[in-house]
PDB file of C-alpha atoms in Angstrom:
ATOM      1  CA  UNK A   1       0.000   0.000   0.000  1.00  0.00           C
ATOM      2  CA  UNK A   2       1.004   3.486  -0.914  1.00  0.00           C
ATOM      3  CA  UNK A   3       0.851   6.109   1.713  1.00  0.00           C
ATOM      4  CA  UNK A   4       1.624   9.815   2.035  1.00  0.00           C
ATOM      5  CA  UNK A   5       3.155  10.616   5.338  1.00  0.00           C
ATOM      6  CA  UNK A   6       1.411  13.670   7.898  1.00  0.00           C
ATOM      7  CA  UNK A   7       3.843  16.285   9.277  1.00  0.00           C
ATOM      8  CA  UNK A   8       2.005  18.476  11.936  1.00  0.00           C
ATOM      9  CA  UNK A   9       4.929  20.856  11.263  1.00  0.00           C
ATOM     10  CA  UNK A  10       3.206  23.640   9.056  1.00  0.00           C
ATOM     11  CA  UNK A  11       5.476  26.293   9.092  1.00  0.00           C
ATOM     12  CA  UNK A  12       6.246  25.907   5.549  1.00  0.00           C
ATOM     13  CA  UNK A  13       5.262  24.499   2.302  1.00  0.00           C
ATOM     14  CA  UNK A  14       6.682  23.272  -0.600  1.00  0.00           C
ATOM     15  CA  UNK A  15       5.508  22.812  -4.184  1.00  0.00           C
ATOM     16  CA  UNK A  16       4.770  18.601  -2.982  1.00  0.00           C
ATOM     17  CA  UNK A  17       3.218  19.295  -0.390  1.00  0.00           C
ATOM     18  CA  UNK A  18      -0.319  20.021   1.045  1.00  0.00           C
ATOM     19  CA  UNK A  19      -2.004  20.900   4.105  1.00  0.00           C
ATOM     20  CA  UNK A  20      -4.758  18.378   5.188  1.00  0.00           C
ATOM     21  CA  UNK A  21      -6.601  18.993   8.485  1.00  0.00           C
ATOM     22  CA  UNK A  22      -6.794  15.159  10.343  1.00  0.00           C
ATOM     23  CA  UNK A  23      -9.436  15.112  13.300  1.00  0.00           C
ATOM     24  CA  UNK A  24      -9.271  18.789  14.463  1.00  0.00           C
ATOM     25  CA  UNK A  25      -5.697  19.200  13.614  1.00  0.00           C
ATOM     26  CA  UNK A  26      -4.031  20.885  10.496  1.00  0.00           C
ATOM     27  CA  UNK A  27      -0.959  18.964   9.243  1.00  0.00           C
ATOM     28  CA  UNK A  28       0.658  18.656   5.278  1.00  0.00           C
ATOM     29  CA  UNK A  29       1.090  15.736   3.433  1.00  0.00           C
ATOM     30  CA  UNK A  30       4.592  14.867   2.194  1.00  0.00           C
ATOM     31  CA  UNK A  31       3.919  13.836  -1.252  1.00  0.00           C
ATOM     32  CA  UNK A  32       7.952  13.806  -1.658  1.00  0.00           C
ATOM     33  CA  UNK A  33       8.107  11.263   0.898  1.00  0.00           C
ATOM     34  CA  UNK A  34       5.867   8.640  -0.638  1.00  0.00           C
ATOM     35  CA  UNK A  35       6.423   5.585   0.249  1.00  0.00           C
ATOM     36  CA  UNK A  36       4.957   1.673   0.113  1.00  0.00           C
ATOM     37  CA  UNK A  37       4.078  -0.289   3.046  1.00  0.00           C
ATOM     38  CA  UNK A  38       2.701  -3.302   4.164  1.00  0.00           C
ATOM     39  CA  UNK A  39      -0.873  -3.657   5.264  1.00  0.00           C
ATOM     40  CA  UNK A  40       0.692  -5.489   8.061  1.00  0.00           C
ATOM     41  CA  UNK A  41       2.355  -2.369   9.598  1.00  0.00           C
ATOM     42  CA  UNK A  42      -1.009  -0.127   9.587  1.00  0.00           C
ATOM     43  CA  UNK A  43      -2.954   0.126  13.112  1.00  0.00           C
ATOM     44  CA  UNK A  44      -5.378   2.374  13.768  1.00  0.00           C
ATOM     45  CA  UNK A  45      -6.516   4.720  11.018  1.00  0.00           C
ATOM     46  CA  UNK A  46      -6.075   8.180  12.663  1.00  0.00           C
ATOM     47  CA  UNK A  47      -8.812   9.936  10.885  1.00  0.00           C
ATOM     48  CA  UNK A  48      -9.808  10.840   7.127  1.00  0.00           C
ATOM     49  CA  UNK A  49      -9.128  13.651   4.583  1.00  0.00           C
ATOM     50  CA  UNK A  50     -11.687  15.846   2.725  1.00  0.00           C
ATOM     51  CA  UNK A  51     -12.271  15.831  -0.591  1.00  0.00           C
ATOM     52  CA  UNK A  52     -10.469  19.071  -1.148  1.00  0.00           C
ATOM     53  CA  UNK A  53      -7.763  17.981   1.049  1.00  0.00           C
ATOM     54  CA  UNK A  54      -7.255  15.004  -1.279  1.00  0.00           C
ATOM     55  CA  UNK A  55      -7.713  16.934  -4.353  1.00  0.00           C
ATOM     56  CA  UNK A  56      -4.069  18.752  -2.885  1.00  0.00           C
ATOM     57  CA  UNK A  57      -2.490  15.702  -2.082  1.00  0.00           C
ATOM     58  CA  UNK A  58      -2.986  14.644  -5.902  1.00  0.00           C
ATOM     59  CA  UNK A  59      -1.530  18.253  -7.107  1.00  0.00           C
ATOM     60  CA  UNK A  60       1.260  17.849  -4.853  1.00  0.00           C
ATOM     61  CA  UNK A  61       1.835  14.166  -6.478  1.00  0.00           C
ATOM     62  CA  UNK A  62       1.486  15.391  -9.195  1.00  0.00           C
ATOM     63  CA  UNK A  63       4.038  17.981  -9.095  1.00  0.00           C
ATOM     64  CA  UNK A  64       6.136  15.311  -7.128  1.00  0.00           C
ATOM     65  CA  UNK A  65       5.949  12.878  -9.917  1.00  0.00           C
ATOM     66  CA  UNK A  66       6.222  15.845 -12.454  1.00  0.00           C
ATOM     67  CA  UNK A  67       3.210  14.582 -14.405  1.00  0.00           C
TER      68      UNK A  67
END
């Protein structure tokens, strides 16, 4: 599985990444830190991302991945 690691460090933000809020918490995905894990290693889910916060996760891939 492909995940996106959460930084709660928001004091600035690059072209890959993209702040998400998680719970009542803002954060930003490191879309230059994408990595694959296995289902194994996942516990608890933490909480879930908005549609617009995962339409800036895919720009920040996007830019990531330069596609």
């Amino acid at each position: 599985m492909q995940v996106v690691p959460i930084s709660s460090n928001i004091s600035r933000l690059f072209p890959s990444e993209a702040f998400v809020n998680v719970g009542n918490r803002q954060g930003k995905a490191l879309a230059d830190q994408i990595t694959t894990v296995s289902k194994l290693r996942l516990k608890e889910r933490i909480g879930e991302v908005t549609l617009t916060d995962m339409a800036g996760i895919e720009a920040a891939l996007k830019t990531h991945l330069q596609l």
